[in-house]
Amino acid sequence: MTQPFVPPHVQHLDVYQPGKPIEELERELGITGALKVASNENPCGPSPKALAALPGALPELHLYPDAGGFALRRALADKYGLELAQLALGNGSNDLLYQLVLATCEPTDEVLTHRFAFLSYRLAAQVAGRTFVAATVTPELACDVDALIAAITQRTKLVVIGTPNNPTGSIVTRGGMAKILAALPARALLVIDEAYAEYAAEWPEVDHADGLALLRTDRRVVVLRTFSKIYGLAGLRVGFAAADPSVVDVLGRVGRTFHVSSLAQVGAIAALDDDEHVATSARQARIAIERLRAEVRGPGVRVYPSLANFVLIDCGRASGPIYDGLLRRGVIVRPMAAWGMPDHIRVSVACEADMPRVITTLNEIFAA
Ligand SMILES: Cc1ncc(COP(=O)(O)O)c(C=O)c1O
């Protein structure tokens, strides 16, 4: 129902459909032991170093967090060879995307990405009432660099590229990203969302853009990273942007104060140092993806390549009944209809012990 107090750009926003909690689904379906491979979380769990550090922060919960996130930014600056002034923290990396739109886009400006990109790019633009443009993709559903460049206009302010992209798992090469940067209008920024960068690093033989290296050559590059994926801290909500100090400055102006909790800051600092957890998680994800690509079979079924911790699967037919069938067998995946892909599902990697069950269940349903 239209309410007079709601402006049109809010009235037409999509409502985020959260997945049901596992316990609720088990109760509804009368099953136990359901396995959720729907949200690209780390099946290896949170960084053990973060878990060990968090209790030490509990006695100080009556204090506000450090609004400047000094210690975490210092740790990030040291790890990545950046200046403190090049780093902004967010309540997850999504938060920083919303801040970027607020801080940089005037009413007539456009946010540009490609089709089948991460949905938050569109939402971040639309929440602020800014125009969202999605360029066409390659037949493989990856970013078509030339099509993206052709969609750049005088109004383009943010070009947002997820690499690896969610949900396609596709990447942009070094050359491709350099070409986009060369075509970027002087007044625009290139936002490279690297939520899965640490997973992609496990595939050194694949040519893959390096946002932080590009930032060193061009101050219009903004790199987004998160602690939600390989570090296993999605529940804490913390991510960061690496960018030119002038960009970090305006992010700080539009962002809310104290938006990154003290626990999130402590957990992230400890996780950043957890090389073993990162290495194990990345290795395990690569093995799981290789297995999914080699072993999942069915008429018309195609498992896309991925450098992240999930794969996109073309079911070769409408994915609704596939999703339901998997659900009844206790395997929860993400249907892709909301992305405009009614035949596709996205399946996150499970831990080693659960992978045989994921693969067997997928194959049973595809064969049915
Ligand atoms: C490409 C991409 N970017 C950003 C995010 C959001 O990360 P955060 O939890 O840091 O907001 C996700 C989460 O699924 C993602 O897939």
GROMACS .gro file of N, CA and C and ligand atoms in nm, residues 39-40 91-95 118 121 164-166 193 195-196 226-229 237-239, ligand 1:
model
   82
   39SER      N    1   2.506  -1.924   0.237
   39SER     CA    2   2.544  -1.784   0.263
   39SER      C    3   2.693  -1.756   0.250
   40ASN      N    4   2.766  -1.848   0.186
   40ASN     CA    5   2.909  -1.826   0.163
   40ASN      C    6   2.986  -1.795   0.291
   91ASN      N    7   3.089  -0.155   0.920
   91ASN     CA    8   3.009  -0.258   0.986
   91ASN      C    9   2.980  -0.366   0.879
   92GLY      N   10   3.086  -0.439   0.845
   92GLY     CA   11   3.084  -0.524   0.726
   92GLY      C   12   3.123  -0.437   0.607
   93SER      N   13   3.164  -0.500   0.497
   93SER     CA   14   3.207  -0.419   0.383
   93SER      C   15   3.088  -0.358   0.310
   94ASN      N   16   2.972  -0.422   0.325
   94ASN     CA   17   2.849  -0.366   0.268
   94ASN      C   18   2.822  -0.224   0.315
   95ASP      N   19   2.847  -0.205   0.445
   95ASP     CA   20   2.828  -0.075   0.508
   95ASP      C   21   2.909   0.032   0.433
  118PHE      N   22   2.682  -0.873  -0.737
  118PHE     CA   23   2.630  -0.883  -0.601
  118PHE      C   24   2.515  -0.783  -0.583
  121TYR      N   25   2.506  -0.398  -0.461
  121TYR     CA   26   2.548  -0.282  -0.539
  121TYR      C   27   2.424  -0.205  -0.584
  164PRO      N   28   3.659  -1.205  -0.690
  164PRO     CA   29   3.553  -1.283  -0.753
  164PRO      C   30   3.415  -1.226  -0.723
  165ASN      N   31   3.327  -1.241  -0.823
  165ASN     CA   32   3.191  -1.188  -0.807
  165ASN      C   33   3.101  -1.292  -0.741
  166ASN      N   34   3.009  -1.243  -0.659
  166ASN     CA   35   2.905  -1.325  -0.600
  166ASN      C   36   2.775  -1.289  -0.672
  193ASP      N   37   3.541  -0.482  -0.520
  193ASP     CA   38   3.494  -0.557  -0.403
  193ASP      C   39   3.568  -0.690  -0.400
  195ALA      N   40   3.574  -0.928  -0.152
  195ALA     CA   41   3.530  -1.003  -0.034
  195ALA      C   42   3.592  -1.143  -0.028
  196TYR      N   43   3.626  -1.198  -0.146
  196TYR     CA   44   3.678  -1.335  -0.152
  196TYR      C   45   3.825  -1.339  -0.194
  226THR      N   46   3.659  -0.782   0.357
  226THR     CA   47   3.572  -0.815   0.470
  226THR      C   48   3.633  -0.921   0.561
  227PHE      N   49   3.590  -0.921   0.685
  227PHE     CA   50   3.627  -1.029   0.778
  227PHE      C   51   3.518  -1.136   0.784
  228SER      N   52   3.412  -1.120   0.700
  228SER     CA   53   3.298  -1.213   0.705
  228SER      C   54   3.325  -1.345   0.636
  229LYS      N   55   3.421  -1.349   0.547
  229LYS     CA   56   3.437  -1.468   0.463
  229LYS      C   57   3.549  -1.556   0.517
  237ARG      N   58   3.041  -0.854   1.205
  237ARG     CA   59   3.018  -0.740   1.114
  237ARG      C   60   3.137  -0.642   1.112
  238VAL      N   61   3.237  -0.676   1.035
  238VAL     CA   62   3.348  -0.582   1.018
  238VAL      C   63   3.415  -0.603   0.882
  239GLY      N   64   3.442  -0.491   0.816
  239GLY     CA   65   3.512  -0.492   0.689
  239GLY      C   66   3.591  -0.363   0.678
  369LIG     C1   67   3.085  -0.990  -0.317
  369LIG     C2   68   3.047  -0.961  -0.175
  369LIG     N1   69   3.074  -0.841  -0.124
  369LIG     C3   70   3.042  -0.809   0.002
  369LIG     C4   71   2.977  -0.900   0.084
  369LIG     C5   72   2.931  -0.856   0.218
  369LIG     O1   73   3.026  -0.867   0.312
  369LIG     P1   74   3.005  -0.808   0.459
  369LIG     O2   75   2.956  -0.921   0.541
  369LIG     O3   76   3.143  -0.765   0.494
  369LIG     O4   77   2.910  -0.693   0.456
  369LIG     C6   78   2.947  -1.025   0.037
  369LIG     C7   79   2.874  -1.120   0.122
  369LIG     O5   80   2.816  -1.217   0.082
  369LIG     C8   81   2.982  -1.057  -0.097
  369LIG     O6   82   2.953  -1.176  -0.148
   0.00000   0.00000   0.00000
